[in-house]
mmCIF file of C-alpha atoms and ligand atoms in Angstrom:
data_model
loop_
_atom_site.group_PDB
_atom_site.id
_atom_site.type_symbol
_atom_site.label_atom_id
_atom_site.label_comp_id
_atom_site.label_asym_id
_atom_site.label_seq_id
_atom_site.Cartn_x
_atom_site.Cartn_y
_atom_site.Cartn_z
ATOM 1 C CA MET A 1 -12.556 8.486 25.489
ATOM 2 C CA ALA A 2 -12.162 6.269 22.426
ATOM 3 C CA GLN A 3 -9.031 6.866 20.404
ATOM 4 C CA THR A 4 -9.372 8.397 16.937
ATOM 5 C CA LYS A 5 -8.203 6.352 13.965
ATOM 6 C CA GLN A 6 -5.185 8.656 13.653
ATOM 7 C CA GLN A 7 -4.247 8.018 17.292
ATOM 8 C CA GLN A 8 -4.566 4.263 16.731
ATOM 9 C CA LEU A 9 -2.347 4.490 13.640
ATOM 10 C CA ASP A 10 0.206 6.531 15.571
ATOM 11 C CA ALA A 11 0.270 3.795 18.220
ATOM 12 C CA ILE A 12 0.942 1.091 15.583
ATOM 13 C CA LYS A 13 3.796 3.200 14.207
ATOM 14 C CA GLN A 14 5.290 3.468 17.682
ATOM 15 C CA HIS A 15 4.944 -0.303 18.185
ATOM 16 C CA ILE A 16 7.060 -0.960 15.066
ATOM 17 C CA ILE A 17 9.816 1.152 16.601
ATOM 18 C CA ASP A 18 9.426 -0.221 20.134
ATOM 19 C CA ASP A 19 9.347 -3.826 18.879
ATOM 20 C CA GLY A 20 12.605 -3.272 16.952
ATOM 21 C CA ILE A 21 11.165 -4.546 13.683
ATOM 22 C CA CYS A 22 13.863 -5.050 11.015
ATOM 23 C CA ASN A 23 16.518 -3.236 13.034
ATOM 24 C CA GLU A 24 19.124 -3.853 10.361
ATOM 25 C CA LEU A 25 17.031 -2.015 7.789
ATOM 26 C CA ALA A 26 16.189 0.691 10.323
ATOM 27 C CA GLU A 27 19.864 1.378 10.990
ATOM 28 C CA GLN A 28 20.531 2.011 7.299
ATOM 29 C CA ALA A 29 17.371 4.022 6.668
ATOM 30 C CA THR A 30 16.739 7.695 7.381
ATOM 31 C CA GLN A 31 13.383 7.003 8.990
ATOM 32 C CA LEU A 32 10.331 4.791 9.190
ATOM 33 C CA VAL A 33 7.903 5.441 6.334
ATOM 34 C CA PHE A 34 4.664 4.402 7.975
ATOM 35 C CA GLY A 35 1.876 5.679 5.744
ATOM 36 C CA ASP A 36 0.195 8.807 4.470
ATOM 37 C CA GLY A 37 -3.311 9.999 3.839
ATOM 38 C CA ASN A 38 -6.794 9.858 5.250
ATOM 39 C CA PRO A 39 -7.400 7.385 8.111
ATOM 40 C CA GLU A 40 -11.079 7.377 7.057
ATOM 41 C CA ALA A 41 -10.203 6.448 3.451
ATOM 42 C CA GLU A 42 -12.364 4.097 1.372
ATOM 43 C CA ILE A 43 -9.250 3.145 -0.635
ATOM 44 C CA VAL A 44 -5.934 1.934 0.808
ATOM 45 C CA LEU A 45 -3.030 1.430 -1.608
ATOM 46 C CA ILE A 46 -0.090 -0.746 -0.574
ATOM 47 C CA GLY A 47 3.269 -0.682 -2.325
ATOM 48 C CA GLU A 48 6.516 -2.509 -1.799
ATOM 49 C CA ALA A 49 8.975 -0.438 0.243
ATOM 50 C CA PRO A 50 10.220 3.150 0.395
ATOM 51 C CA GLY A 51 12.766 4.255 -2.184
ATOM 52 C CA LYS A 52 15.306 7.049 -1.853
ATOM 53 C CA ASN A 53 12.885 9.984 -1.949
ATOM 54 C CA GLU A 54 10.414 8.283 0.364
ATOM 55 C CA ASP A 55 13.197 7.504 2.839
ATOM 56 C CA LEU A 56 14.287 11.139 2.856
ATOM 57 C CA GLN A 57 10.791 12.628 3.131
ATOM 58 C CA GLY A 58 9.183 9.963 5.326
ATOM 59 C CA ILE A 59 6.196 9.724 2.960
ATOM 60 C CA PRO A 60 5.370 6.808 0.637
ATOM 61 C CA PHE A 61 5.216 7.254 -3.146
ATOM 62 C CA VAL A 62 6.690 10.727 -3.544
ATOM 63 C CA GLY A 63 9.057 9.863 -6.428
ATOM 64 C CA ALA A 64 8.356 9.032 -10.086
ATOM 65 C CA SER A 65 5.963 6.155 -9.282
ATOM 66 C CA GLY A 66 4.161 8.431 -6.849
ATOM 67 C CA LYS A 67 3.649 11.038 -9.555
ATOM 68 C CA PHE A 68 2.124 8.376 -11.798
ATOM 69 C CA LEU A 69 -0.014 7.133 -8.911
ATOM 70 C CA ASN A 70 -1.273 10.680 -8.293
ATOM 71 C CA GLU A 71 -2.189 10.957 -11.983
ATOM 72 C CA MET A 72 -4.188 7.731 -11.841
ATOM 73 C CA LEU A 73 -5.958 8.889 -8.672
ATOM 74 C CA GLY A 74 -6.909 12.051 -10.596
ATOM 75 C CA MET A 75 -8.261 9.929 -13.462
ATOM 76 C CA ILE A 76 -10.740 8.243 -11.099
ATOM 77 C CA GLY A 77 -11.757 11.571 -9.569
ATOM 78 C CA THR A 78 -9.953 11.264 -6.280
ATOM 79 C CA LYS A 79 -6.809 12.697 -4.732
ATOM 80 C CA ARG A 80 -4.030 11.613 -2.455
ATOM 81 C CA GLU A 81 -5.574 13.325 0.558
ATOM 82 C CA ASP A 82 -8.704 11.154 0.185
ATOM 83 C CA VAL A 83 -6.899 7.799 0.113
ATOM 84 C CA TYR A 84 -4.360 6.144 2.402
ATOM 85 C CA ILE A 85 -1.026 4.943 1.021
ATOM 86 C CA THR A 86 1.501 2.668 2.672
ATOM 87 C CA ASN A 87 3.985 -0.124 1.923
ATOM 88 C CA ILE A 88 4.422 -3.675 3.154
ATOM 89 C CA VAL A 89 8.026 -2.949 4.203
ATOM 90 C CA LYS A 90 8.367 0.384 5.961
ATOM 91 C CA TYR A 91 12.119 1.007 5.881
ATOM 92 C CA ARG A 92 14.059 1.531 2.675
ATOM 93 C CA PRO A 93 15.984 -1.629 1.684
ATOM 94 C CA PRO A 94 19.631 -0.764 0.871
ATOM 95 C CA ASN A 95 20.120 0.184 -2.800
ATOM 96 C CA ASN A 96 16.405 -0.374 -3.384
ATOM 97 C CA ARG A 97 16.827 -4.137 -3.411
ATOM 98 C CA ASP A 98 13.677 -6.266 -3.270
ATOM 99 C CA PRO A 99 12.350 -6.726 0.257
ATOM 100 C CA LEU A 100 13.254 -10.150 1.672
ATOM 101 C CA PRO A 101 10.560 -12.674 2.647
ATOM 102 C CA ASP A 102 11.383 -12.350 6.368
ATOM 103 C CA GLU A 103 11.211 -8.544 6.145
ATOM 104 C CA LYS A 104 7.753 -8.755 4.589
ATOM 105 C CA ALA A 105 6.673 -11.301 7.207
ATOM 106 C CA SER A 106 7.976 -9.089 10.038
ATOM 107 C CA PHE A 107 5.942 -6.091 8.896
ATOM 108 C CA LEU A 108 2.777 -8.009 7.996
ATOM 109 C CA PRO A 109 1.118 -7.963 11.459
ATOM 110 C CA TYR A 110 1.484 -4.177 11.586
ATOM 111 C CA LEU A 111 0.020 -3.784 8.094
ATOM 112 C CA VAL A 112 -2.903 -5.987 9.138
ATOM 113 C CA GLU A 113 -3.442 -3.722 12.165
ATOM 114 C CA GLN A 114 -3.305 -0.616 9.953
ATOM 115 C CA LEU A 115 -5.965 -2.116 7.687
ATOM 116 C CA LYS A 116 -8.136 -3.054 10.671
ATOM 117 C CA VAL A 117 -8.071 0.527 11.932
ATOM 118 C CA ILE A 118 -8.768 2.173 8.574
ATOM 119 C CA ASN A 119 -11.244 -0.517 7.446
ATOM 120 C CA PRO A 120 -11.394 0.687 3.825
ATOM 121 C CA LYS A 121 -13.884 -0.465 1.187
ATOM 122 C CA VAL A 122 -11.077 -1.691 -1.074
ATOM 123 C CA ILE A 123 -7.423 -2.594 -0.524
ATOM 124 C CA VAL A 124 -5.310 -2.110 -3.640
ATOM 125 C CA THR A 125 -2.046 -4.054 -3.715
ATOM 126 C CA LEU A 126 0.558 -2.489 -5.983
ATOM 127 C CA GLY A 127 2.952 -5.100 -7.353
ATOM 128 C CA ARG A 128 3.648 -8.629 -6.236
ATOM 129 C CA HIS A 129 5.295 -7.952 -2.864
ATOM 130 C CA SER A 130 2.211 -6.618 -1.093
ATOM 131 C CA MET A 131 -0.014 -9.060 -3.020
ATOM 132 C CA ASP A 132 2.121 -12.045 -1.955
ATOM 133 C CA VAL A 133 1.737 -11.362 1.749
ATOM 134 C CA LEU A 134 -1.951 -10.466 1.746
ATOM 135 C CA LEU A 135 -3.137 -12.819 -1.019
ATOM 136 C CA PRO A 136 -0.603 -15.652 -1.060
ATOM 137 C CA GLY A 137 -0.571 -17.993 -4.041
ATOM 138 C CA LEU A 138 -1.837 -15.570 -6.695
ATOM 139 C CA LYS A 139 0.075 -14.722 -9.877
ATOM 140 C CA ILE A 140 0.006 -11.019 -10.686
ATOM 141 C CA SER A 141 -0.207 -11.706 -14.437
ATOM 142 C CA GLN A 142 -3.543 -13.461 -13.847
ATOM 143 C CA ALA A 143 -4.831 -11.732 -10.726
ATOM 144 C CA HIS A 144 -4.394 -8.078 -11.729
ATOM 145 C CA GLY A 145 -7.618 -6.125 -12.139
ATOM 146 C CA ARG A 146 -9.784 -8.809 -10.521
ATOM 147 C CA PRO A 147 -11.332 -7.846 -7.196
ATOM 148 C CA ILE A 148 -11.212 -10.627 -4.628
ATOM 149 C CA ARG A 149 -12.946 -10.839 -1.267
ATOM 150 C CA VAL A 150 -10.967 -12.510 1.509
ATOM 151 C CA LYS A 151 -12.433 -12.592 5.012
ATOM 152 C CA ASP A 152 -13.315 -9.007 5.981
ATOM 153 C CA HIS A 153 -11.819 -7.158 3.024
ATOM 154 C CA VAL A 154 -12.101 -6.690 -0.724
ATOM 155 C CA TYR A 155 -8.734 -6.573 -2.486
ATOM 156 C CA LEU A 156 -7.781 -5.398 -5.948
ATOM 157 C CA PRO A 157 -4.334 -6.612 -7.062
ATOM 158 C CA LEU A 158 -2.666 -4.255 -9.533
ATOM 159 C CA PHE A 159 0.712 -4.013 -11.210
ATOM 160 C CA HIS A 160 3.244 -1.743 -9.549
ATOM 161 C CA PRO A 161 3.392 1.796 -11.042
ATOM 162 C CA ALA A 162 7.209 1.573 -11.261
ATOM 163 C CA ALA A 163 6.942 -1.519 -13.476
ATOM 164 C CA ALA A 164 4.335 0.183 -15.646
ATOM 165 C CA LEU A 165 6.042 3.570 -15.862
ATOM 166 C CA TYR A 166 8.280 2.815 -18.805
ATOM 167 C CA ASN A 167 6.357 -0.058 -20.370
ATOM 168 C CA GLY A 168 3.563 1.280 -22.600
ATOM 169 C CA GLY A 169 1.470 -1.911 -22.593
ATOM 170 C CA LEU A 170 1.659 -2.426 -18.858
ATOM 171 C CA ARG A 171 1.029 1.271 -18.276
ATOM 172 C CA GLN A 172 -2.308 1.116 -20.117
ATOM 173 C CA THR A 173 -3.232 -2.121 -18.340
ATOM 174 C CA LEU A 174 -2.576 -0.474 -14.990
ATOM 175 C CA ILE A 175 -4.604 2.605 -15.960
ATOM 176 C CA ASP A 176 -7.488 0.380 -17.122
ATOM 177 C CA ASP A 177 -7.343 -1.724 -13.936
ATOM 178 C CA PHE A 178 -7.187 1.405 -11.778
ATOM 179 C CA ALA A 179 -10.324 2.713 -13.495
ATOM 180 C CA LEU A 180 -12.269 -0.241 -11.997
ATOM 181 C CA ILE A 181 -11.914 1.098 -8.456
ATOM 182 C CA PRO A 182 -14.972 3.426 -8.365
ATOM 183 C CA ASP A 183 -17.306 0.676 -9.621
ATOM 184 C CA ILE A 184 -15.912 -1.822 -7.134
ATOM 185 C CA ILE A 185 -16.641 0.624 -4.302
ATOM 186 C CA LYS A 186 -20.133 1.341 -5.666
ATOM 187 C CA GLN A 187 -20.939 -2.366 -5.774
ATOM 188 C CA ILE A 188 -19.670 -2.896 -2.233
ATOM 189 C CA LYS A 189 -21.923 -0.052 -1.057
ATOM 190 C CA VAL A 190 -24.927 -1.706 -2.741
ATOM 191 C CA ILE A 191 -24.353 -5.087 -1.080
ATOM 192 C CA THR A 192 -23.409 -3.859 2.409
HETATM 193 N N1 URA B 201 7.643 2.202 -4.583
HETATM 194 C C1 URA B 201 6.972 1.613 -3.577
HETATM 195 O O1 URA B 201 6.603 0.451 -3.649
HETATM 196 N N2 URA B 201 6.710 2.332 -2.498
HETATM 197 C C2 URA B 201 7.061 3.604 -2.374
HETATM 198 O O2 URA B 201 6.753 4.187 -1.357
HETATM 199 C C3 URA B 201 7.766 4.200 -3.448
HETATM 200 C C4 URA B 201 8.053 3.482 -4.531
#
């Protein structure tokens, strides 16, 4: 019998462990933070890497940025359980340092597999780290809030909620950009 999407995602998670991806990070982390939400989601959101709370709970975006993200999901009439949330790097970098280019590159094939399984209508990159690997060459200051179709997927690059949390101007920009998501999905449904 064909595997469910959840079973396929579970297999990708196991491959990351079996393949020993970023063992140095893994040794310092509490656990792998693979992803959370609905495997049938129309929206996938991709952040940078787990922070302290995410590392402890094994779930992405459960700290302050996650609270803000949940609020923005509410503003567009959706909830966490309806979307799927993950990160480009799936172990917490020590002291929350930026993920290194080779760490992002190591996790990329697994993220691509995750996206293939879920096959969402729109892939939202949060911040420059996930944007850089999926949409190389873009500048977040220019690309944010502009949907872009690349091969099989439509992407929407957005600022990272952590960057916007304490910066009033950026916060409103992120909220305004986030509000575009329902229309983007509607338009995709019209043309497909
Ligand atoms: N920031 C991220 O990019 N990802 C998380 O999971 C939490 C905070």
